[in-house]
Amino acid sequence: MATIDFGFRNQIIQLDIGTTLTYCYQCATCSGACPVSQVTNGRYNPRRLILKSLLGLKENIFGKKNSFEIWGCTVCDTCDEVCPQKVELTEIFTILKNLSVERGEAPEHYTSQASVILENGKAIPMQTAIERRRSQLGLPQILSPDIKEIKKLLNLTNLKSKIPEKKTE
Ligand code: SF4
Ligand code: SF4
């Protein structure tokens, strides 16, 4: 039987600005509208994730085996739009994602993307081939970001310490 973790439950409620989590009455409008839920046969389910958060079922949310439970969300905001109780679902899921990162459980494709942003100031570094193609298509040159400034800001968030070291073969 799952253990109720009241500390975890209170932590989410406190981090959820407006404590909207407690407004949920489990109508399932969010999961009915969620595009990820629709294409995963309910394997990902925002209503269920809200319920688990509300009940403090921490061990059913975290852990590498439950990764999709949190990280399946694409942050499309549809659930926020349709929730009759104005529960801030995506904000609550961001809290869970941040806790997942703190626990070192974020999927590798997210943390490696964070490394790229930290090093280059953007998710897709500019490449000569892209620049040449843009020029051929008559598209304007993309200005380089101020990497020093971006690194300074990201270092204030301690992002680097949250990205796991890459394993060498
Ligand atoms: S739509 Fe809102 S009230 Fe209904 S289950 Fe989802 S979060 Fe809860
Ligand atoms: S924000 Fe996430 S949970 Fe909400 S509808 Fe989009 S994918 Fe589903």
Coordinates of N, CA and C and ligand atoms in Angstrom, one line a residue:
M1 N 0.8 -1.2 0.0 CA 0.0 0.0 0.0 C 0.9 1.3 0.0
A2 N 0.5 2.3 -0.8 CA 1.3 3.5 -0.9 C 1.3 4.3 0.4
T3 N 2.4 4.8 0.8 CA 2.5 5.6 2.0 C 2.2 7.1 1.7
I4 N 1.4 7.7 2.6 CA 1.1 9.1 2.5 C 2.2 9.9 3.2
D5 N 2.8 10.8 2.4 CA 3.9 11.6 2.9 C 3.3 13.0 3.1
F6 N 2.9 13.4 4.3 CA 2.3 14.6 4.6 C 3.3 15.8 4.4
G7 N 4.5 15.6 4.7 CA 5.5 16.6 4.4 C 5.6 17.0 3.0
F8 N 5.6 16.0 2.1 CA 5.7 16.2 0.7 C 4.4 16.9 0.2
R9 N 3.3 16.5 0.7 CA 2.0 17.1 0.3 C 2.0 18.6 0.7
N10 N 2.5 18.9 1.9 CA 2.5 20.3 2.3 C 3.5 21.1 1.5
Q11 N 4.6 20.4 1.2 CA 5.6 21.1 0.4 C 5.0 21.6 -1.0
I12 N 4.3 20.7 -1.6 CA 3.7 21.0 -2.9 C 2.6 22.2 -2.7
I13 N 1.8 22.0 -1.7 CA 0.8 23.0 -1.5 C 1.4 24.4 -1.2
Q14 N 2.6 24.4 -0.5 CA 3.2 25.7 -0.2 C 3.9 26.3 -1.4
L15 N 4.5 25.4 -2.3 CA 5.2 25.9 -3.5 C 4.2 26.3 -4.6
D16 N 3.0 25.8 -4.5 CA 1.9 26.1 -5.5 C 1.3 27.5 -5.1
I17 N 1.8 28.5 -5.8 CA 1.3 29.8 -5.5 C -0.2 29.9 -5.7
G18 N -1.0 30.3 -4.7 CA -2.4 30.3 -4.8 C -3.1 29.0 -4.3
T19 N -2.2 28.0 -3.9 CA -2.7 26.7 -3.4 C -3.9 26.1 -4.2
T20 N -3.7 26.2 -5.5 CA -4.8 25.8 -6.4 C -5.0 24.3 -6.4
L21 N -3.9 23.6 -6.0 CA -4.0 22.1 -5.9 C -5.2 21.6 -5.1
T22 N -5.4 22.3 -4.1 CA -6.5 21.8 -3.2 C -7.9 22.1 -3.8
Y23 N -8.0 22.8 -4.9 CA -9.3 23.0 -5.5 C -9.8 21.8 -6.4
C24 N -8.9 20.9 -6.7 CA -9.3 19.8 -7.6 C -10.4 18.9 -7.0
Y25 N -11.4 18.7 -7.8 CA -12.5 17.8 -7.4 C -12.6 16.5 -8.3
Q26 N -11.4 16.3 -9.0 CA -11.3 15.0 -9.7 C -12.3 14.8 -10.8
C27 N -12.7 15.9 -11.6 CA -13.7 15.7 -12.6 C -13.1 15.1 -13.9
A28 N -11.8 15.1 -14.0 CA -11.1 14.4 -15.2 C -11.2 15.2 -16.5
T29 N -11.6 16.5 -16.4 CA -11.7 17.3 -17.6 C -10.3 17.4 -18.2
C30 N -9.3 17.6 -17.3 CA -7.9 17.8 -17.7 C -7.4 16.6 -18.5
S31 N -7.6 15.4 -18.0 CA -7.1 14.2 -18.7 C -7.8 13.9 -20.0
G32 N -9.1 14.3 -20.0 CA -9.9 14.1 -21.2 C -9.4 15.0 -22.3
A33 N -8.8 16.2 -22.0 CA -8.4 17.1 -23.0 C -6.9 17.0 -23.3
C34 N -6.1 16.3 -22.4 CA -4.7 16.3 -22.5 C -4.2 15.4 -23.7
P35 N -3.5 16.1 -24.7 CA -3.1 15.3 -25.9 C -2.2 14.2 -25.6
V36 N -1.4 14.3 -24.5 CA -0.4 13.2 -24.2 C -1.2 12.0 -23.7
S37 N -2.2 12.3 -22.8 CA -3.0 11.2 -22.3 C -3.7 10.5 -23.4
Q38 N -4.2 11.2 -24.4 CA -5.0 10.6 -25.5 C -4.1 9.7 -26.3
V39 N -2.8 10.0 -26.5 CA -2.0 9.1 -27.3 C -1.2 8.1 -26.6
T40 N -1.4 8.0 -25.3 CA -0.6 7.1 -24.5 C -1.6 6.1 -23.7
N41 N -2.8 6.1 -24.2 CA -3.8 5.2 -23.6 C -3.9 5.4 -22.1
G42 N -3.8 6.7 -21.7 CA -3.9 7.0 -20.3 C -2.6 6.7 -19.4
R43 N -1.6 6.3 -20.1 CA -0.3 6.0 -19.3 C 0.1 7.3 -18.6
Y44 N 0.0 8.4 -19.4 CA 0.2 9.7 -18.7 C -1.2 10.3 -18.4
N45 N -1.4 10.8 -17.2 CA -2.7 11.2 -16.8 C -2.6 12.4 -15.8
P46 N -2.9 13.6 -16.2 CA -2.7 14.7 -15.3 C -3.7 14.7 -14.1
R47 N -4.9 14.2 -14.3 CA -5.8 14.1 -13.1 C -5.2 13.2 -12.1
R48 N -4.6 12.1 -12.5 CA -4.0 11.1 -11.6 C -2.8 11.7 -10.9
L49 N -2.0 12.5 -11.6 CA -0.8 13.1 -11.0 C -1.2 14.2 -10.0
I50 N -2.3 14.9 -10.3 CA -2.8 15.9 -9.3 C -3.3 15.2 -8.0
L51 N -4.0 14.1 -8.2 CA -4.5 13.3 -7.1 C -3.4 12.8 -6.2
K52 N -2.3 12.2 -6.9 CA -1.2 11.7 -6.1 C -0.5 12.8 -5.3
S53 N -0.4 14.0 -5.9 CA 0.2 15.1 -5.3 C -0.6 15.6 -4.1
L54 N -1.9 15.6 -4.3 CA -2.8 16.0 -3.2 C -2.8 15.0 -2.1
L55 N -2.6 13.8 -2.4 CA -2.6 12.8 -1.3 C -1.2 12.5 -0.7
G56 N -0.2 13.2 -1.3 CA 1.1 13.0 -0.8 C 1.7 11.7 -1.1
L57 N 1.3 11.1 -2.2 CA 1.9 9.7 -2.6 C 3.2 9.9 -3.3
K58 N 4.2 10.4 -2.6 CA 5.5 10.7 -3.2 C 6.2 9.5 -3.9
E59 N 6.1 8.4 -3.3 CA 6.8 7.2 -3.8 C 6.2 6.8 -5.1
N60 N 4.9 7.1 -5.4 CA 4.3 6.8 -6.6 C 4.5 7.8 -7.7
I61 N 5.1 8.9 -7.4 CA 5.4 10.0 -8.3 C 6.9 9.9 -8.8
F62 N 7.8 9.8 -7.8 CA 9.2 9.9 -8.1 C 9.8 8.5 -8.3
G63 N 11.1 8.5 -8.6 CA 11.8 7.2 -8.9 C 11.9 7.1 -10.4
K64 N 13.0 6.6 -10.9 CA 13.3 6.5 -12.3 C 12.2 5.7 -13.0
K65 N 11.6 4.7 -12.4 CA 10.6 3.9 -13.1 C 9.3 4.7 -13.3
N66 N 9.1 5.7 -12.5 CA 7.9 6.6 -12.7 C 8.1 7.8 -13.6
S67 N 9.3 7.9 -14.2 CA 9.7 9.1 -14.9 C 8.7 9.7 -15.8
F68 N 8.0 8.8 -16.6 CA 7.0 9.3 -17.5 C 5.8 10.0 -16.8
E69 N 5.6 9.6 -15.6 CA 4.5 10.1 -14.8 C 4.6 11.6 -14.7
I70 N 5.8 12.1 -14.6 CA 6.1 13.6 -14.5 C 6.5 14.2 -15.8
W71 N 7.4 13.5 -16.5 CA 8.0 14.1 -17.7 C 7.3 13.9 -19.0
G72 N 6.2 13.2 -18.9 CA 5.3 13.0 -20.1 C 4.7 14.3 -20.5
C73 N 4.5 15.2 -19.6 CA 3.8 16.5 -19.9 C 4.6 17.4 -20.8
T74 N 4.0 17.9 -21.9 CA 4.7 18.7 -22.8 C 4.5 20.2 -22.6
V75 N 3.8 20.5 -21.5 CA 3.5 21.9 -21.1 C 2.8 22.7 -22.1
C76 N 1.8 22.0 -22.7 CA 1.0 22.7 -23.8 C -0.1 23.6 -23.1
D77 N -0.3 23.4 -21.8 CA -1.3 24.3 -21.1 C -2.7 24.0 -21.3
T78 N -3.1 23.0 -22.1 CA -4.5 22.7 -22.4 C -5.2 22.4 -21.1
C79 N -4.6 21.7 -20.2 CA -5.3 21.3 -18.9 C -5.7 22.6 -18.1
D80 N -4.7 23.5 -18.1 CA -5.0 24.8 -17.4 C -6.2 25.5 -18.0
E81 N -6.3 25.4 -19.3 CA -7.4 26.2 -20.0 C -8.7 25.6 -19.7
V82 N -8.8 24.2 -19.6 CA -10.1 23.6 -19.4 C -10.5 23.3 -18.0
C83 N -9.6 23.4 -17.0 CA -10.0 23.0 -15.7 C -11.0 24.0 -15.1
P84 N -12.2 23.4 -14.7 CA -13.3 24.3 -14.2 C -12.9 24.9 -12.8
Q85 N -11.9 24.3 -12.2 CA -11.6 24.8 -10.8 C -10.3 25.7 -10.8
K86 N -9.9 26.0 -12.0 CA -8.7 26.9 -12.2 C -7.5 26.4 -11.5
V87 N -7.3 25.0 -11.4 CA -6.1 24.5 -10.9 C -5.0 24.8 -11.8
E88 N -3.8 25.2 -11.3 CA -2.7 25.6 -12.1 C -1.9 24.3 -12.3
L89 N -2.4 23.4 -13.2 CA -1.7 22.1 -13.3 C -0.3 22.2 -13.8
T90 N 0.0 23.0 -14.8 CA 1.3 23.0 -15.3 C 2.3 23.6 -14.3
E91 N 1.9 24.6 -13.5 CA 2.7 25.1 -12.5 C 3.1 24.0 -11.5
I92 N 2.1 23.3 -11.1 CA 2.3 22.2 -10.1 C 3.2 21.1 -10.8
F93 N 3.0 20.8 -12.0 CA 3.9 19.8 -12.7 C 5.3 20.4 -12.8
T94 N 5.5 21.7 -12.9 CA 6.8 22.3 -13.0 C 7.5 22.1 -11.6
I95 N 6.7 22.2 -10.5 CA 7.3 22.0 -9.2 C 7.8 20.5 -9.1
L96 N 7.0 19.6 -9.6 CA 7.4 18.2 -9.5 C 8.6 17.9 -10.4
K97 N 8.6 18.6 -11.6 CA 9.8 18.4 -12.5 C 11.1 18.9 -11.8
N98 N 11.0 20.1 -11.1 CA 12.1 20.6 -10.4 C 12.6 19.7 -9.3
L99 N 11.7 19.1 -8.6 CA 12.0 18.2 -7.5 C 12.7 16.9 -8.1
S100 N 12.2 16.5 -9.3 CA 12.7 15.4 -10.0 C 14.2 15.6 -10.4
V101 N 14.5 16.9 -10.8 CA 15.8 17.3 -11.2 C 16.7 17.2 -9.9
E102 N 16.2 17.8 -8.8 CA 17.0 17.8 -7.6 C 17.3 16.4 -7.1
R103 N 16.4 15.4 -7.4 CA 16.7 14.1 -7.0 C 17.6 13.3 -8.0
G104 N 18.0 14.0 -9.1 CA 18.9 13.4 -10.1 C 18.1 12.4 -11.0
E105 N 16.8 12.6 -11.1 CA 16.0 11.7 -11.9 C 15.4 12.2 -13.2
A106 N 15.9 13.4 -13.6 CA 15.4 13.9 -14.9 C 15.9 13.1 -16.0
P107 N 15.1 12.9 -17.0 CA 15.6 12.1 -18.2 C 16.8 12.8 -18.8
E108 N 17.7 12.0 -19.3 CA 19.0 12.5 -19.8 C 18.8 13.5 -21.0
H109 N 17.8 13.3 -21.8 CA 17.6 14.2 -23.0 C 17.3 15.6 -22.5
Y110 N 16.7 15.7 -21.3 CA 16.4 17.1 -20.7 C 17.7 17.7 -20.2
T111 N 18.5 16.9 -19.4 CA 19.7 17.5 -18.8 C 20.8 17.8 -19.8
S112 N 20.8 16.9 -20.9 CA 21.8 17.2 -21.9 C 21.5 18.5 -22.7
Q113 N 20.1 18.7 -22.9 CA 19.7 20.0 -23.5 C 20.0 21.2 -22.6
A114 N 19.9 21.0 -21.3 CA 20.3 22.1 -20.4 C 21.8 22.4 -20.5
S115 N 22.6 21.3 -20.7 CA 24.1 21.6 -20.9 C 24.3 22.4 -22.1
V116 N 23.6 22.1 -23.2 CA 23.8 22.8 -24.5 C 23.5 24.3 -24.3
I117 N 22.4 24.5 -23.6 CA 22.0 25.9 -23.3 C 23.0 26.6 -22.5
L118 N 23.5 25.9 -21.5 CA 24.5 26.5 -20.6 C 25.8 26.9 -21.4
E119 N 26.2 26.0 -22.3 CA 27.4 26.3 -23.0 C 27.2 27.3 -24.2
N120 N 26.0 27.2 -24.8 CA 25.9 28.0 -26.1 C 24.9 29.2 -26.0
G121 N 24.2 29.2 -24.8 CA 23.2 30.3 -24.7 C 21.9 30.1 -25.4
K122 N 21.8 28.9 -26.1 CA 20.5 28.6 -26.7 C 20.5 27.1 -27.0
A123 N 19.3 26.6 -27.3 CA 19.1 25.1 -27.4 C 19.7 24.5 -28.6
I124 N 19.7 25.3 -29.7 CA 20.3 24.8 -31.0 C 21.4 25.7 -31.4
P125 N 22.7 25.3 -31.1 CA 23.8 26.2 -31.5 C 23.8 26.5 -33.0
M126 N 24.2 27.7 -33.4 CA 24.3 28.0 -34.8 C 25.4 27.2 -35.4
Q127 N 25.1 26.8 -36.7 CA 26.1 26.0 -37.4 C 26.3 26.6 -38.8
T128 N 27.5 26.5 -39.3 CA 27.8 27.1 -40.6 C 26.8 26.7 -41.7
A129 N 26.5 25.4 -41.7 CA 25.5 24.9 -42.7 C 24.1 25.6 -42.6
I130 N 23.7 25.8 -41.4 CA 22.4 26.5 -41.2 C 22.5 28.0 -41.6
E131 N 23.6 28.6 -41.3 CA 23.9 30.0 -41.7 C 23.8 30.1 -43.2
R132 N 24.5 29.2 -43.9 CA 24.6 29.2 -45.3 C 23.2 29.0 -46.0
R133 N 22.5 28.1 -45.4 CA 21.1 27.8 -45.9 C 20.2 29.0 -45.7
R134 N 20.3 29.7 -44.6 CA 19.5 30.8 -44.3 C 19.8 31.9 -45.3
S135 N 21.1 32.1 -45.6 CA 21.6 33.1 -46.5 C 21.0 32.8 -47.9
Q136 N 21.1 31.5 -48.3 CA 20.6 31.1 -49.7 C 19.1 31.4 -49.8
L137 N 18.3 31.3 -48.6 CA 16.9 31.5 -48.6 C 16.5 33.0 -48.4
G138 N 17.6 33.8 -48.3 CA 17.4 35.2 -48.1 C 16.8 35.6 -46.7
L139 N 17.1 34.7 -45.8 CA 16.6 35.0 -44.4 C 17.7 35.8 -43.7
P140 N 17.2 36.6 -42.7 CA 18.2 37.5 -42.0 C 19.1 36.7 -41.1
Q141 N 20.3 37.3 -40.9 CA 21.2 36.7 -40.0 C 20.7 36.6 -38.6
I142 N 21.0 35.5 -37.9 CA 20.5 35.4 -36.5 C 21.7 35.9 -35.6
L143 N 21.4 36.9 -34.8 CA 22.4 37.4 -33.9 C 22.8 36.4 -32.8
S144 N 24.1 36.4 -32.5 CA 24.5 35.5 -31.5 C 24.1 36.0 -30.1
P145 N 23.7 35.1 -29.2 CA 23.3 35.5 -27.9 C 24.6 35.9 -27.1
D146 N 24.3 36.7 -26.0 CA 25.5 37.1 -25.2 C 25.7 36.0 -24.2
I147 N 26.6 35.1 -24.6 CA 26.8 33.8 -23.8 C 27.3 34.1 -22.4
K148 N 28.2 35.1 -22.3 CA 28.7 35.5 -21.0 C 27.6 35.9 -20.1
E149 N 26.7 36.7 -20.6 CA 25.6 37.2 -19.7 C 24.7 36.0 -19.4
I150 N 24.4 35.2 -20.4 CA 23.5 34.1 -20.1 C 24.1 33.1 -19.1
K151 N 25.4 32.8 -19.2 CA 26.1 32.0 -18.3 C 26.0 32.5 -16.9
K152 N 26.2 33.9 -16.8 CA 26.2 34.5 -15.5 C 24.8 34.3 -14.8
L153 N 23.7 34.5 -15.6 CA 22.4 34.3 -15.1 C 22.1 32.9 -14.7
L154 N 22.5 31.9 -15.6 CA 22.3 30.5 -15.3 C 23.1 30.0 -14.1
N155 N 24.3 30.6 -13.9 CA 25.1 30.2 -12.8 C 24.5 30.7 -11.5
L156 N 23.7 31.8 -11.5 CA 23.0 32.2 -10.3 C 21.9 31.2 -9.9
T157 N 21.4 30.4 -10.9 CA 20.4 29.4 -10.6 C 21.1 28.0 -10.2
N158 N 22.4 28.0 -10.1 CA 23.1 26.8 -9.8 C 22.8 25.6 -10.8
L159 N 22.5 26.0 -12.0 CA 22.1 25.0 -13.0 C 23.2 24.0 -13.2
K160 N 24.4 24.4 -13.3 CA 25.5 23.4 -13.5 C 25.5 22.3 -12.5
S161 N 25.3 22.6 -11.3 CA 25.4 21.6 -10.2 C 24.2 20.6 -10.3
K162 N 23.2 21.0 -11.1 CA 22.0 20.1 -11.2 C 22.1 19.2 -12.4
I163 N 23.1 19.5 -13.3 CA 23.2 18.6 -14.5 C 24.2 17.5 -14.1
P164 N 23.8 16.2 -14.3 CA 24.7 15.1 -13.9 C 25.9 15.1 -14.9
E165 N 27.1 14.7 -14.3 CA 28.3 14.6 -15.2 C 28.0 13.6 -16.2
K166 N 28.5 13.9 -17.4 CA 28.4 12.9 -18.5 C 29.3 11.7 -18.2
K167 N 28.7 10.4 -18.3 CA 29.5 9.2 -18.1 C 30.5 9.0 -19.3
T168 N 31.8 8.7 -19.0 CA 32.7 8.4 -20.1 C 32.7 6.9 -20.3
E169 N 32.8 6.5 -21.5 CA 32.7 5.0 -21.8 C 34.0 4.3 -21.2
Ligands
SF4_1 S1 -9.9 19.4 -14.6 FE1 -9.2 20.5 -12.7 S2 -10.7 19.9 -11.2 FE2 -10.9 18.5 -12.9 S3 -9.6 16.7 -12.3 FE3 -8.3 18.1 -13.6 S4 -7.3 19.4 -12.1 FE4 -9.0 18.4 -11.0
SF4_2 S1 0.1 20.8 -20.1 FE1 0.8 18.6 -19.8 S2 -0.8 17.7 -18.6 FE2 -1.6 19.6 -19.4 S3 -2.7 19.0 -21.2 FE3 -0.6 19.6 -21.8 S4 0.6 17.7 -21.8 FE4 -1.3 17.3 -20.7

